[in-house]
Amino acid sequence: QDVINRIAAGEVIQRPANALKELIENSLDAKSSNIQITVKHGGLKLLQIQDNGVGIRKDDFEIVCERFTTSKLTEFEDLHKISTYGFRGEALASISHVAHLTIISKTKQDMCAYQASYVDSKLRDPPKPMSGNQGTTIIVEDLFYNMPIRKKALRSPAEEYQKISDVVSKYAVHNASIGFALKKHSESNDIRTRPKSNHVENIRTIYGNLIARELIEFSIDNSQFKFKAKGYMTNVNYSTKTFQFLLFINHRLVDCQVLKRSIDQVYETYLPKNSHPFVYMSLELDPANIDVNISPTKHEVHFLNEQQIVETITSTLETKLLGSNN
Ligand code: ADP
Ligand code: MG
Protein backbone atom coordinates (compact mmCIF):
# COMPACT_ATOMS: atom_id res chain seq x y z
CA GLN A 1 0.00 0.00 0.00
CA ASP A 2 2.79 2.41 0.85
CA VAL A 3 4.41 1.74 -2.48
CA ILE A 4 1.19 2.48 -4.32
CA ASN A 5 0.70 5.68 -2.31
CA ARG A 6 4.25 6.68 -3.06
CA ILE A 7 3.83 6.19 -6.79
CA ALA A 8 0.58 8.18 -6.75
CA ALA A 9 2.28 10.91 -4.72
CA GLY A 10 5.14 11.02 -7.21
CA GLU A 11 2.59 11.82 -9.89
CA VAL A 12 1.28 14.79 -7.93
CA ILE A 13 4.68 16.03 -6.78
CA GLN A 14 6.99 15.77 -9.75
CA ARG A 15 9.77 18.10 -8.71
CA PRO A 16 10.61 20.59 -5.93
CA ALA A 17 9.11 23.53 -7.81
CA ASN A 18 5.66 22.03 -8.01
CA ALA A 19 5.70 20.93 -4.40
CA LEU A 20 6.49 24.54 -3.55
CA LYS A 21 3.70 25.81 -5.79
CA GLU A 22 1.18 23.81 -3.78
CA LEU A 23 2.66 25.07 -0.51
CA ILE A 24 2.45 28.68 -1.69
CA GLU A 25 -1.20 28.13 -2.66
CA ASN A 26 -1.84 26.85 0.85
CA SER A 27 -0.23 29.90 2.44
CA LEU A 28 -2.33 32.14 0.21
CA ASP A 29 -5.47 30.23 1.14
CA ALA A 30 -4.53 30.84 4.78
CA LYS A 31 -4.66 34.61 4.14
CA SER A 32 -0.99 35.22 4.83
CA SER A 33 0.53 38.63 4.21
CA ASN A 34 4.09 37.39 4.42
CA ILE A 35 5.62 34.27 2.89
CA GLN A 36 9.25 33.30 3.35
CA ILE A 37 10.84 30.44 1.49
CA THR A 38 14.17 28.78 2.18
CA VAL A 39 15.71 26.26 -0.19
CA LYS A 40 18.71 23.98 0.13
CA HIS A 41 20.26 21.97 -2.70
CA GLY A 42 17.63 22.88 -5.29
CA GLY A 43 14.84 21.99 -2.87
CA LEU A 44 15.98 18.38 -2.50
CA LYS A 45 17.59 18.76 0.90
CA LEU A 46 15.23 21.40 2.18
CA LEU A 47 12.14 23.22 1.05
CA GLN A 48 10.76 25.41 3.80
CA ILE A 49 7.92 27.87 3.70
CA GLN A 50 6.91 30.08 6.55
CA ASP A 51 3.76 32.17 6.55
CA ASN A 52 1.78 34.35 8.94
CA GLY A 53 -1.63 33.04 7.97
CA VAL A 54 -4.51 31.65 10.02
CA GLY A 55 -2.57 28.58 11.10
CA ILE A 56 -3.64 25.01 11.75
CA ARG A 57 -5.49 24.14 14.93
CA LYS A 58 -4.01 21.55 17.20
CA ASP A 59 -6.95 19.22 16.61
CA ASP A 60 -6.50 19.45 12.85
CA PHE A 61 -2.90 18.25 12.89
CA GLU A 62 -4.28 14.73 12.92
CA ILE A 63 -5.98 15.09 9.54
CA VAL A 64 -4.17 17.74 7.47
CA CYS A 65 -2.10 15.07 5.75
CA GLU A 66 -4.94 12.72 4.99
CA ARG A 67 -6.13 12.91 1.43
CA PHE A 68 -9.30 14.78 0.57
CA THR A 69 -9.89 16.20 4.04
CA THR A 70 -9.97 19.73 2.68
CA SER A 71 -13.36 21.13 3.51
CA LYS A 72 -13.58 19.32 6.84
CA LEU A 73 -11.06 21.61 8.39
CA THR A 74 -12.30 24.22 10.78
CA GLU A 75 -10.55 27.33 9.52
CA PHE A 76 -11.48 26.82 5.93
CA GLU A 77 -15.23 26.50 5.72
CA ASP A 78 -15.80 29.70 3.83
CA LEU A 79 -13.27 29.13 1.12
CA HIS A 80 -14.43 29.04 -2.43
CA LYS A 81 -11.17 27.50 -3.50
CA ILE A 82 -12.51 24.15 -4.58
CA SER A 83 -14.68 25.64 -7.23
CA THR A 84 -11.90 28.03 -8.18
CA TYR A 85 -9.00 25.66 -8.31
CA GLY A 86 -10.56 22.29 -8.87
CA PHE A 87 -7.82 20.80 -6.81
CA ARG A 88 -8.45 18.02 -4.43
CA GLY A 89 -6.67 18.29 -1.14
CA GLU A 90 -3.75 16.00 -1.64
CA ALA A 91 -0.67 18.17 -1.67
CA LEU A 92 0.41 17.61 1.94
CA ALA A 93 -0.58 13.95 1.83
CA SER A 94 1.49 13.46 -1.31
CA ILE A 95 4.49 15.30 0.09
CA SER A 96 4.41 13.13 3.22
CA HIS A 97 4.75 10.02 1.05
CA VAL A 98 7.87 11.20 -0.75
CA ALA A 99 9.69 13.36 1.83
CA HIS A 100 10.16 14.01 5.53
CA LEU A 101 7.45 16.49 6.42
CA THR A 102 7.30 18.63 9.54
CA ILE A 103 4.62 21.20 10.31
CA ILE A 104 4.82 23.95 12.91
CA SER A 105 1.73 26.06 13.29
CA LYS A 106 -0.13 28.39 15.58
CA THR A 107 -3.63 29.78 15.26
CA LYS A 108 -4.88 32.94 16.88
CA GLN A 109 -6.97 30.90 19.35
CA ASP A 110 -4.29 28.46 20.48
CA MET A 111 -2.04 29.56 23.33
CA CYS A 112 1.11 28.20 21.74
CA ALA A 113 2.43 26.72 18.51
CA TYR A 114 2.53 22.99 17.83
CA GLN A 115 4.99 20.92 15.89
CA ALA A 116 4.47 17.53 14.32
CA SER A 117 6.18 15.22 11.83
CA TYR A 118 4.49 12.94 9.35
CA VAL A 119 5.34 9.67 7.69
CA ASP A 120 3.17 8.39 4.85
CA SER A 121 0.38 10.81 5.74
CA LYS A 122 0.26 9.75 9.40
CA LEU A 123 1.31 11.75 12.44
CA ARG A 124 4.47 10.26 13.87
CA ASP A 125 3.78 11.53 17.42
CA PRO A 126 1.16 13.78 18.98
CA PRO A 127 1.80 17.48 18.23
CA LYS A 128 4.38 18.97 20.60
CA PRO A 129 3.70 22.39 22.12
CA MET A 130 6.34 25.03 21.51
CA SER A 131 6.67 28.78 21.30
CA GLY A 132 6.00 30.57 18.07
CA ASN A 133 4.06 33.28 16.28
CA GLN A 134 0.78 32.91 14.47
CA GLY A 135 1.16 31.18 11.14
CA THR A 136 2.50 28.02 9.63
CA THR A 137 5.93 26.68 8.76
CA ILE A 138 6.08 23.68 6.47
CA ILE A 139 9.43 21.90 6.34
CA VAL A 140 10.02 19.41 3.56
CA GLU A 141 13.30 17.51 3.84
CA ASP A 142 15.00 14.93 1.65
CA LEU A 143 12.42 15.06 -1.12
CA PHE A 144 12.27 11.75 -3.04
CA TYR A 145 14.55 10.04 -0.50
CA ASN A 146 12.51 6.90 -1.14
CA MET A 147 12.29 7.39 -4.92
CA PRO A 148 15.86 7.15 -6.23
CA ILE A 149 14.78 6.89 -9.85
CA ARG A 150 12.68 10.02 -9.68
CA LYS A 151 15.53 11.78 -7.97
CA LYS A 152 17.94 10.81 -10.74
CA ALA A 153 15.57 12.13 -13.37
CA LEU A 154 15.68 15.65 -11.92
CA ARG A 155 17.90 18.38 -13.28
CA SER A 156 20.87 19.76 -11.39
CA PRO A 157 20.18 21.55 -8.08
CA ALA A 158 20.92 24.85 -9.82
CA GLU A 159 18.31 24.16 -12.48
CA GLU A 160 15.74 22.98 -9.95
CA TYR A 161 16.41 26.15 -7.97
CA GLN A 162 15.81 28.16 -11.13
CA LYS A 163 12.38 26.56 -11.51
CA ILE A 164 11.61 27.33 -7.86
CA SER A 165 12.70 30.91 -8.31
CA ASP A 166 10.50 31.16 -11.41
CA VAL A 167 7.43 29.99 -9.47
CA VAL A 168 8.10 32.39 -6.58
CA SER A 169 8.68 35.30 -8.98
CA LYS A 170 5.36 34.77 -10.69
CA TYR A 171 3.37 34.43 -7.48
CA ALA A 172 5.06 37.52 -6.09
CA VAL A 173 4.07 39.58 -9.12
CA HIS A 174 0.49 38.36 -9.03
CA ASN A 175 0.06 38.66 -5.26
CA ALA A 176 1.57 42.10 -4.93
CA SER A 177 -0.11 42.81 -1.60
CA ILE A 178 1.85 39.96 -0.03
CA GLY A 179 5.51 40.11 0.91
CA PHE A 180 7.56 37.26 -0.56
CA ALA A 181 11.13 36.27 0.20
CA LEU A 182 13.17 33.48 -1.32
CA LYS A 183 16.63 32.49 -0.28
CA LYS A 184 19.09 29.68 -0.68
CA HIS A 185 20.01 28.31 2.67
CA SER A 186 22.26 30.68 4.63
CA GLU A 187 22.50 33.15 1.79
CA SER A 188 20.84 36.51 1.47
CA ASN A 189 17.47 36.76 -0.24
CA ASP A 190 17.34 36.18 -3.98
CA ILE A 191 13.85 37.54 -4.19
CA ARG A 192 12.33 40.02 -1.82
CA THR A 193 9.12 41.97 -2.30
CA ARG A 194 7.43 44.13 0.25
CA PRO A 195 3.85 43.70 1.44
CA LYS A 196 1.29 46.17 0.04
CA SER A 197 3.34 46.59 -3.09
CA ASN A 198 1.91 46.66 -6.64
CA HIS A 199 2.35 44.61 -9.80
CA VAL A 200 4.63 47.05 -11.60
CA GLU A 201 6.88 47.58 -8.61
CA ASN A 202 7.25 43.84 -8.18
CA ILE A 203 7.95 43.31 -11.88
CA ARG A 204 10.65 45.95 -11.53
CA THR A 205 12.10 44.35 -8.39
CA ILE A 206 12.14 40.86 -9.85
CA TYR A 207 12.40 41.15 -13.62
CA GLY A 208 14.24 44.46 -13.83
CA ASN A 209 13.63 48.04 -14.81
CA LEU A 210 14.18 47.38 -18.52
CA ILE A 211 10.91 45.48 -18.56
CA ALA A 212 9.09 47.57 -15.96
CA ARG A 213 9.56 50.86 -17.78
CA GLU A 214 8.10 49.52 -21.04
CA LEU A 215 4.88 48.18 -19.57
CA ILE A 216 1.44 48.92 -20.97
CA GLU A 217 -1.55 48.22 -18.76
CA PHE A 218 -4.59 46.41 -20.13
CA SER A 219 -7.99 45.54 -18.74
CA ILE A 220 -10.85 43.69 -20.40
CA ASP A 221 -14.30 43.08 -18.98
CA ASN A 222 -16.28 40.99 -21.40
CA SER A 223 -19.92 40.25 -20.68
CA GLN A 224 -20.55 38.12 -23.74
CA PHE A 225 -18.17 35.36 -22.70
CA LYS A 226 -18.14 36.33 -19.03
CA PHE A 227 -14.47 36.90 -18.42
CA LYS A 228 -12.12 39.55 -17.15
CA ALA A 229 -8.49 39.88 -18.11
CA LYS A 230 -6.08 42.43 -16.77
CA GLY A 231 -2.39 42.87 -16.54
CA TYR A 232 0.67 44.36 -18.17
CA MET A 233 2.49 43.80 -21.41
CA THR A 234 5.71 45.22 -22.79
CA ASN A 235 5.49 47.50 -25.80
CA VAL A 236 7.53 47.02 -28.94
CA ASN A 237 10.62 48.72 -27.55
CA TYR A 238 11.33 45.81 -25.32
CA SER A 239 12.09 42.29 -26.39
CA THR A 240 13.63 39.24 -24.87
CA LYS A 241 14.85 35.89 -26.16
CA THR A 242 11.99 33.89 -24.73
CA PHE A 243 8.37 34.80 -24.26
CA GLN A 244 7.87 35.46 -20.55
CA PHE A 245 4.22 34.76 -19.94
CA LEU A 246 2.89 34.98 -16.40
CA LEU A 247 -0.64 33.64 -16.60
CA PHE A 248 -3.01 33.25 -13.67
CA ILE A 249 -6.49 31.90 -14.20
CA ASN A 250 -8.69 32.52 -11.17
CA HIS A 251 -5.49 33.24 -9.25
CA ARG A 252 -3.87 29.93 -9.97
CA LEU A 253 -0.65 29.82 -11.97
CA VAL A 254 -1.37 27.82 -15.13
CA ASP A 255 -0.29 27.23 -18.70
CA CYS A 256 -2.52 27.81 -21.67
CA GLN A 257 -0.59 27.15 -24.85
CA VAL A 258 -3.39 28.35 -27.14
CA LEU A 259 -3.43 31.77 -25.50
CA LYS A 260 0.34 31.94 -25.26
CA ARG A 261 0.87 31.16 -28.93
CA SER A 262 -1.69 33.60 -30.14
CA ILE A 263 -0.26 36.47 -28.06
CA ASP A 264 3.22 35.68 -29.27
CA GLN A 265 1.94 35.82 -32.84
CA VAL A 266 0.66 39.35 -32.33
CA TYR A 267 4.11 40.47 -31.24
CA GLU A 268 5.81 38.59 -34.06
CA THR A 269 4.42 41.13 -36.49
CA TYR A 270 5.95 44.06 -34.61
CA LEU A 271 9.06 42.80 -32.91
CA PRO A 272 12.42 42.05 -34.51
CA LYS A 273 12.87 38.44 -35.56
CA ASN A 274 13.32 35.93 -32.72
CA SER A 275 12.40 38.37 -30.01
CA HIS A 276 9.50 38.07 -27.63
CA PRO A 277 7.46 40.02 -25.10
CA PHE A 278 6.87 39.92 -21.39
CA VAL A 279 3.20 39.60 -20.45
CA TYR A 280 1.60 39.28 -17.05
CA MET A 281 -2.10 38.44 -17.16
CA SER A 282 -4.71 37.71 -14.54
CA LEU A 283 -7.67 36.03 -16.19
CA GLU A 284 -10.92 35.45 -14.36
CA LEU A 285 -13.42 32.98 -15.70
CA ASP A 286 -16.58 31.43 -14.37
CA PRO A 287 -15.19 28.44 -12.42
CA ALA A 288 -17.95 26.33 -13.91
CA ASN A 289 -16.42 26.88 -17.36
CA ILE A 290 -12.95 25.66 -16.51
CA ASP A 291 -12.00 22.08 -17.11
CA VAL A 292 -11.53 20.89 -13.54
CA ASN A 293 -10.72 17.35 -14.47
CA ILE A 294 -7.14 18.19 -15.21
CA SER A 295 -4.75 16.59 -12.78
CA PRO A 296 -2.96 18.93 -10.38
CA THR A 297 0.34 18.54 -12.16
CA LYS A 298 -0.99 19.13 -15.63
CA HIS A 299 -1.05 22.88 -15.39
CA GLU A 300 -2.37 23.16 -18.92
CA VAL A 301 -5.87 24.55 -18.65
CA HIS A 302 -8.82 24.48 -21.01
CA PHE A 303 -12.06 26.37 -20.73
CA LEU A 304 -15.40 26.94 -22.40
CA ASN A 305 -15.43 29.30 -25.41
CA GLU A 306 -11.66 29.11 -25.43
CA GLN A 307 -11.25 30.16 -29.05
CA GLN A 308 -13.52 33.20 -28.77
CA ILE A 309 -11.98 34.33 -25.49
CA VAL A 310 -8.45 33.95 -26.81
CA GLU A 311 -9.36 35.94 -29.92
CA THR A 312 -10.98 38.70 -27.88
CA ILE A 313 -7.94 39.01 -25.63
CA THR A 314 -5.48 38.89 -28.48
CA SER A 315 -7.20 41.58 -30.50
CA THR A 316 -7.43 43.88 -27.47
CA LEU A 317 -3.73 43.45 -26.81
CA GLU A 318 -2.94 44.14 -30.45
CA THR A 319 -4.93 47.38 -30.36
CA LYS A 320 -3.10 48.44 -27.18
CA LEU A 321 0.22 47.61 -28.73
CA LEU A 322 -0.48 49.65 -31.86
CA GLY A 323 -1.76 52.54 -29.76
CA SER A 324 1.45 52.64 -27.76
CA ASN A 325 3.53 52.52 -30.91
CA ASN A 326 2.20 55.78 -32.33
P1 ADP B 1 -5.92 21.57 0.05
O1 ADP B 1 -5.10 22.80 -0.02
O2 ADP B 1 -6.49 21.20 -1.29
O3 ADP B 1 -6.97 21.60 1.11
P2 ADP B 1 -3.50 20.40 1.02
O4 ADP B 1 -3.00 19.00 1.16
O5 ADP B 1 -2.70 21.32 0.20
O6 ADP B 1 -4.97 20.33 0.44
O7 ADP B 1 -3.70 21.01 2.47
C1 ADP B 1 -4.52 20.34 3.38
C2 ADP B 1 -5.05 21.26 4.45
O8 ADP B 1 -4.00 21.64 5.35
C3 ADP B 1 -5.60 22.58 3.94
O9 ADP B 1 -6.95 22.45 3.53
C4 ADP B 1 -5.47 23.47 5.16
O10 ADP B 1 -6.55 23.28 6.03
C5 ADP B 1 -4.24 22.94 5.86
N1 ADP B 1 -3.07 23.78 5.53
C6 ADP B 1 -2.08 23.46 4.67
N2 ADP B 1 -1.17 24.44 4.61
C7 ADP B 1 -1.59 25.42 5.43
C8 ADP B 1 -1.09 26.72 5.80
N3 ADP B 1 0.06 27.19 5.28
N4 ADP B 1 -1.81 27.44 6.71
C9 ADP B 1 -2.95 26.97 7.24
N5 ADP B 1 -3.48 25.76 6.92
C10 ADP B 1 -2.82 24.99 6.03
MG1 MG C 1 -3.42 22.91 -1.09
Coordinates of C-alpha atoms and ligand atoms in Angstrom, one line a residue:
Q1 CA 0.0 0.0 0.0
D2 CA 2.8 2.4 0.9
V3 CA 4.4 1.7 -2.5
I4 CA 1.2 2.5 -4.3
N5 CA 0.7 5.7 -2.3
R6 CA 4.2 6.7 -3.1
I7 CA 3.8 6.2 -6.8
A8 CA 0.6 8.2 -6.7
A9 CA 2.3 10.9 -4.7
G10 CA 5.1 11.0 -7.2
E11 CA 2.6 11.8 -9.9
V12 CA 1.3 14.8 -7.9
I13 CA 4.7 16.0 -6.8
Q14 CA 7.0 15.8 -9.7
R15 CA 9.8 18.1 -8.7
P16 CA 10.6 20.6 -5.9
A17 CA 9.1 23.5 -7.8
N18 CA 5.7 22.0 -8.0
A19 CA 5.7 20.9 -4.4
L20 CA 6.5 24.5 -3.6
K21 CA 3.7 25.8 -5.8
E22 CA 1.2 23.8 -3.8
L23 CA 2.7 25.1 -0.5
I24 CA 2.5 28.7 -1.7
E25 CA -1.2 28.1 -2.7
N26 CA -1.8 26.8 0.9
S27 CA -0.2 29.9 2.4
L28 CA -2.3 32.1 0.2
D29 CA -5.5 30.2 1.1
A30 CA -4.5 30.8 4.8
K31 CA -4.7 34.6 4.1
S32 CA -1.0 35.2 4.8
S33 CA 0.5 38.6 4.2
N34 CA 4.1 37.4 4.4
I35 CA 5.6 34.3 2.9
Q36 CA 9.3 33.3 3.3
I37 CA 10.8 30.4 1.5
T38 CA 14.2 28.8 2.2
V39 CA 15.7 26.3 -0.2
K40 CA 18.7 24.0 0.1
H41 CA 20.3 22.0 -2.7
G42 CA 17.6 22.9 -5.3
G43 CA 14.8 22.0 -2.9
L44 CA 16.0 18.4 -2.5
K45 CA 17.6 18.8 0.9
L46 CA 15.2 21.4 2.2
L47 CA 12.1 23.2 1.0
Q48 CA 10.8 25.4 3.8
I49 CA 7.9 27.9 3.7
Q50 CA 6.9 30.1 6.6
D51 CA 3.8 32.2 6.5
N52 CA 1.8 34.4 8.9
G53 CA -1.6 33.0 8.0
V54 CA -4.5 31.7 10.0
G55 CA -2.6 28.6 11.1
I56 CA -3.6 25.0 11.7
R57 CA -5.5 24.1 14.9
K58 CA -4.0 21.5 17.2
D59 CA -6.9 19.2 16.6
D60 CA -6.5 19.4 12.9
F61 CA -2.9 18.2 12.9
E62 CA -4.3 14.7 12.9
I63 CA -6.0 15.1 9.5
V64 CA -4.2 17.7 7.5
C65 CA -2.1 15.1 5.8
E66 CA -4.9 12.7 5.0
R67 CA -6.1 12.9 1.4
F68 CA -9.3 14.8 0.6
T69 CA -9.9 16.2 4.0
T70 CA -10.0 19.7 2.7
S71 CA -13.4 21.1 3.5
K72 CA -13.6 19.3 6.8
L73 CA -11.1 21.6 8.4
T74 CA -12.3 24.2 10.8
E75 CA -10.5 27.3 9.5
F76 CA -11.5 26.8 5.9
E77 CA -15.2 26.5 5.7
D78 CA -15.8 29.7 3.8
L79 CA -13.3 29.1 1.1
H80 CA -14.4 29.0 -2.4
K81 CA -11.2 27.5 -3.5
I82 CA -12.5 24.2 -4.6
S83 CA -14.7 25.6 -7.2
T84 CA -11.9 28.0 -8.2
Y85 CA -9.0 25.7 -8.3
G86 CA -10.6 22.3 -8.9
F87 CA -7.8 20.8 -6.8
R88 CA -8.5 18.0 -4.4
G89 CA -6.7 18.3 -1.1
E90 CA -3.8 16.0 -1.6
A91 CA -0.7 18.2 -1.7
L92 CA 0.4 17.6 1.9
A93 CA -0.6 13.9 1.8
S94 CA 1.5 13.5 -1.3
I95 CA 4.5 15.3 0.1
S96 CA 4.4 13.1 3.2
H97 CA 4.7 10.0 1.0
V98 CA 7.9 11.2 -0.7
A99 CA 9.7 13.4 1.8
H100 CA 10.2 14.0 5.5
L101 CA 7.5 16.5 6.4
T102 CA 7.3 18.6 9.5
I103 CA 4.6 21.2 10.3
I104 CA 4.8 23.9 12.9
S105 CA 1.7 26.1 13.3
K106 CA -0.1 28.4 15.6
T107 CA -3.6 29.8 15.3
K108 CA -4.9 32.9 16.9
Q109 CA -7.0 30.9 19.4
D110 CA -4.3 28.5 20.5
M111 CA -2.0 29.6 23.3
C112 CA 1.1 28.2 21.7
A113 CA 2.4 26.7 18.5
Y114 CA 2.5 23.0 17.8
Q115 CA 5.0 20.9 15.9
A116 CA 4.5 17.5 14.3
S117 CA 6.2 15.2 11.8
Y118 CA 4.5 12.9 9.4
V119 CA 5.3 9.7 7.7
D120 CA 3.2 8.4 4.9
S121 CA 0.4 10.8 5.7
K122 CA 0.3 9.7 9.4
L123 CA 1.3 11.7 12.4
R124 CA 4.5 10.3 13.9
D125 CA 3.8 11.5 17.4
P126 CA 1.2 13.8 19.0
P127 CA 1.8 17.5 18.2
K128 CA 4.4 19.0 20.6
P129 CA 3.7 22.4 22.1
M130 CA 6.3 25.0 21.5
S131 CA 6.7 28.8 21.3
G132 CA 6.0 30.6 18.1
N133 CA 4.1 33.3 16.3
Q134 CA 0.8 32.9 14.5
G135 CA 1.2 31.2 11.1
T136 CA 2.5 28.0 9.6
T137 CA 5.9 26.7 8.8
I138 CA 6.1 23.7 6.5
I139 CA 9.4 21.9 6.3
V140 CA 10.0 19.4 3.6
E141 CA 13.3 17.5 3.8
D142 CA 15.0 14.9 1.6
L143 CA 12.4 15.1 -1.1
F144 CA 12.3 11.7 -3.0
Y145 CA 14.6 10.0 -0.5
N146 CA 12.5 6.9 -1.1
M147 CA 12.3 7.4 -4.9
P148 CA 15.9 7.1 -6.2
I149 CA 14.8 6.9 -9.9
R150 CA 12.7 10.0 -9.7
K151 CA 15.5 11.8 -8.0
K152 CA 17.9 10.8 -10.7
A153 CA 15.6 12.1 -13.4
L154 CA 15.7 15.6 -11.9
R155 CA 17.9 18.4 -13.3
S156 CA 20.9 19.8 -11.4
P157 CA 20.2 21.5 -8.1
A158 CA 20.9 24.8 -9.8
E159 CA 18.3 24.2 -12.5
E160 CA 15.7 23.0 -10.0
Y161 CA 16.4 26.1 -8.0
Q162 CA 15.8 28.2 -11.1
K163 CA 12.4 26.6 -11.5
I164 CA 11.6 27.3 -7.9
S165 CA 12.7 30.9 -8.3
D166 CA 10.5 31.2 -11.4
V167 CA 7.4 30.0 -9.5
V168 CA 8.1 32.4 -6.6
S169 CA 8.7 35.3 -9.0
K170 CA 5.4 34.8 -10.7
Y171 CA 3.4 34.4 -7.5
A172 CA 5.1 37.5 -6.1
V173 CA 4.1 39.6 -9.1
H174 CA 0.5 38.4 -9.0
N175 CA 0.1 38.7 -5.3
A176 CA 1.6 42.1 -4.9
S177 CA -0.1 42.8 -1.6
I178 CA 1.9 40.0 0.0
G179 CA 5.5 40.1 0.9
F180 CA 7.6 37.3 -0.6
A181 CA 11.1 36.3 0.2
L182 CA 13.2 33.5 -1.3
K183 CA 16.6 32.5 -0.3
K184 CA 19.1 29.7 -0.7
H185 CA 20.0 28.3 2.7
S186 CA 22.3 30.7 4.6
E187 CA 22.5 33.1 1.8
S188 CA 20.8 36.5 1.5
N189 CA 17.5 36.8 -0.2
D190 CA 17.3 36.2 -4.0
I191 CA 13.8 37.5 -4.2
R192 CA 12.3 40.0 -1.8
T193 CA 9.1 42.0 -2.3
R194 CA 7.4 44.1 0.2
P195 CA 3.9 43.7 1.4
K196 CA 1.3 46.2 0.0
S197 CA 3.3 46.6 -3.1
N198 CA 1.9 46.7 -6.6
H199 CA 2.4 44.6 -9.8
V200 CA 4.6 47.1 -11.6
E201 CA 6.9 47.6 -8.6
N202 CA 7.2 43.8 -8.2
I203 CA 7.9 43.3 -11.9
R204 CA 10.7 46.0 -11.5
T205 CA 12.1 44.3 -8.4
I206 CA 12.1 40.9 -9.8
Y207 CA 12.4 41.2 -13.6
G208 CA 14.2 44.5 -13.8
N209 CA 13.6 48.0 -14.8
L210 CA 14.2 47.4 -18.5
I211 CA 10.9 45.5 -18.6
A212 CA 9.1 47.6 -16.0
R213 CA 9.6 50.9 -17.8
E214 CA 8.1 49.5 -21.0
L215 CA 4.9 48.2 -19.6
I216 CA 1.4 48.9 -21.0
E217 CA -1.5 48.2 -18.8
F218 CA -4.6 46.4 -20.1
S219 CA -8.0 45.5 -18.7
I220 CA -10.9 43.7 -20.4
D221 CA -14.3 43.1 -19.0
N222 CA -16.3 41.0 -21.4
S223 CA -19.9 40.2 -20.7
Q224 CA -20.6 38.1 -23.7
F225 CA -18.2 35.4 -22.7
K226 CA -18.1 36.3 -19.0
F227 CA -14.5 36.9 -18.4
K228 CA -12.1 39.6 -17.1
A229 CA -8.5 39.9 -18.1
K230 CA -6.1 42.4 -16.8
G231 CA -2.4 42.9 -16.5
Y232 CA 0.7 44.4 -18.2
M233 CA 2.5 43.8 -21.4
T234 CA 5.7 45.2 -22.8
N235 CA 5.5 47.5 -25.8
V236 CA 7.5 47.0 -28.9
N237 CA 10.6 48.7 -27.6
Y238 CA 11.3 45.8 -25.3
S239 CA 12.1 42.3 -26.4
T240 CA 13.6 39.2 -24.9
K241 CA 14.9 35.9 -26.2
T242 CA 12.0 33.9 -24.7
F243 CA 8.4 34.8 -24.3
Q244 CA 7.9 35.5 -20.5
F245 CA 4.2 34.8 -19.9
L246 CA 2.9 35.0 -16.4
L247 CA -0.6 33.6 -16.6
F248 CA -3.0 33.3 -13.7
I249 CA -6.5 31.9 -14.2
N250 CA -8.7 32.5 -11.2
H251 CA -5.5 33.2 -9.2
R252 CA -3.9 29.9 -10.0
L253 CA -0.7 29.8 -12.0
V254 CA -1.4 27.8 -15.1
D255 CA -0.3 27.2 -18.7
C256 CA -2.5 27.8 -21.7
Q257 CA -0.6 27.1 -24.9
V258 CA -3.4 28.4 -27.1
L259 CA -3.4 31.8 -25.5
K260 CA 0.3 31.9 -25.3
R261 CA 0.9 31.2 -28.9
S262 CA -1.7 33.6 -30.1
I263 CA -0.3 36.5 -28.1
D264 CA 3.2 35.7 -29.3
Q265 CA 1.9 35.8 -32.8
V266 CA 0.7 39.4 -32.3
Y267 CA 4.1 40.5 -31.2
E268 CA 5.8 38.6 -34.1
T269 CA 4.4 41.1 -36.5
Y270 CA 5.9 44.1 -34.6
L271 CA 9.1 42.8 -32.9
P272 CA 12.4 42.0 -34.5
K273 CA 12.9 38.4 -35.6
N274 CA 13.3 35.9 -32.7
S275 CA 12.4 38.4 -30.0
H276 CA 9.5 38.1 -27.6
P277 CA 7.5 40.0 -25.1
F278 CA 6.9 39.9 -21.4
V279 CA 3.2 39.6 -20.5
Y280 CA 1.6 39.3 -17.0
M281 CA -2.1 38.4 -17.2
S282 CA -4.7 37.7 -14.5
L283 CA -7.7 36.0 -16.2
E284 CA -10.9 35.5 -14.4
L285 CA -13.4 33.0 -15.7
D286 CA -16.6 31.4 -14.4
P287 CA -15.2 28.4 -12.4
A288 CA -18.0 26.3 -13.9
N289 CA -16.4 26.9 -17.4
I290 CA -12.9 25.7 -16.5
D291 CA -12.0 22.1 -17.1
V292 CA -11.5 20.9 -13.5
N293 CA -10.7 17.3 -14.5
I294 CA -7.1 18.2 -15.2
S295 CA -4.8 16.6 -12.8
P296 CA -3.0 18.9 -10.4
T297 CA 0.3 18.5 -12.2
K298 CA -1.0 19.1 -15.6
H299 CA -1.0 22.9 -15.4
E300 CA -2.4 23.2 -18.9
V301 CA -5.9 24.5 -18.6
H302 CA -8.8 24.5 -21.0
F303 CA -12.1 26.4 -20.7
L304 CA -15.4 26.9 -22.4
N305 CA -15.4 29.3 -25.4
E306 CA -11.7 29.1 -25.4
Q307 CA -11.3 30.2 -29.1
Q308 CA -13.5 33.2 -28.8
I309 CA -12.0 34.3 -25.5
V310 CA -8.5 34.0 -26.8
E311 CA -9.4 35.9 -29.9
T312 CA -11.0 38.7 -27.9
I313 CA -7.9 39.0 -25.6
T314 CA -5.5 38.9 -28.5
S315 CA -7.2 41.6 -30.5
T316 CA -7.4 43.9 -27.5
L317 CA -3.7 43.5 -26.8
E318 CA -2.9 44.1 -30.5
T319 CA -4.9 47.4 -30.4
K320 CA -3.1 48.4 -27.2
L321 CA 0.2 47.6 -28.7
L322 CA -0.5 49.6 -31.9
G323 CA -1.8 52.5 -29.8
S324 CA 1.5 52.6 -27.8
N325 CA 3.5 52.5 -30.9
N326 CA 2.2 55.8 -32.3
Ligands
ADP1 P1 -5.9 21.6 0.1 O1 -5.1 22.8 0.0 O2 -6.5 21.2 -1.3 O3 -7.0 21.6 1.1 P2 -3.5 20.4 1.0 O4 -3.0 19.0 1.2 O5 -2.7 21.3 0.2 O6 -5.0 20.3 0.4 O7 -3.7 21.0 2.5 C1 -4.5 20.3 3.4 C2 -5.0 21.3 4.5 O8 -4.0 21.6 5.3 C3 -5.6 22.6 3.9 O9 -6.9 22.5 3.5 C4 -5.5 23.5 5.2 O10 -6.5 23.3 6.0 C5 -4.2 22.9 5.9 N1 -3.1 23.8 5.5 C6 -2.1 23.5 4.7 N2 -1.2 24.4 4.6 C7 -1.6 25.4 5.4 C8 -1.1 26.7 5.8 N3 0.1 27.2 5.3 N4 -1.8 27.4 6.7 C9 -3.0 27.0 7.2 N5 -3.5 25.8 6.9 C10 -2.8 25.0 6.0
MG2 MG -3.4 22.9 -1.1

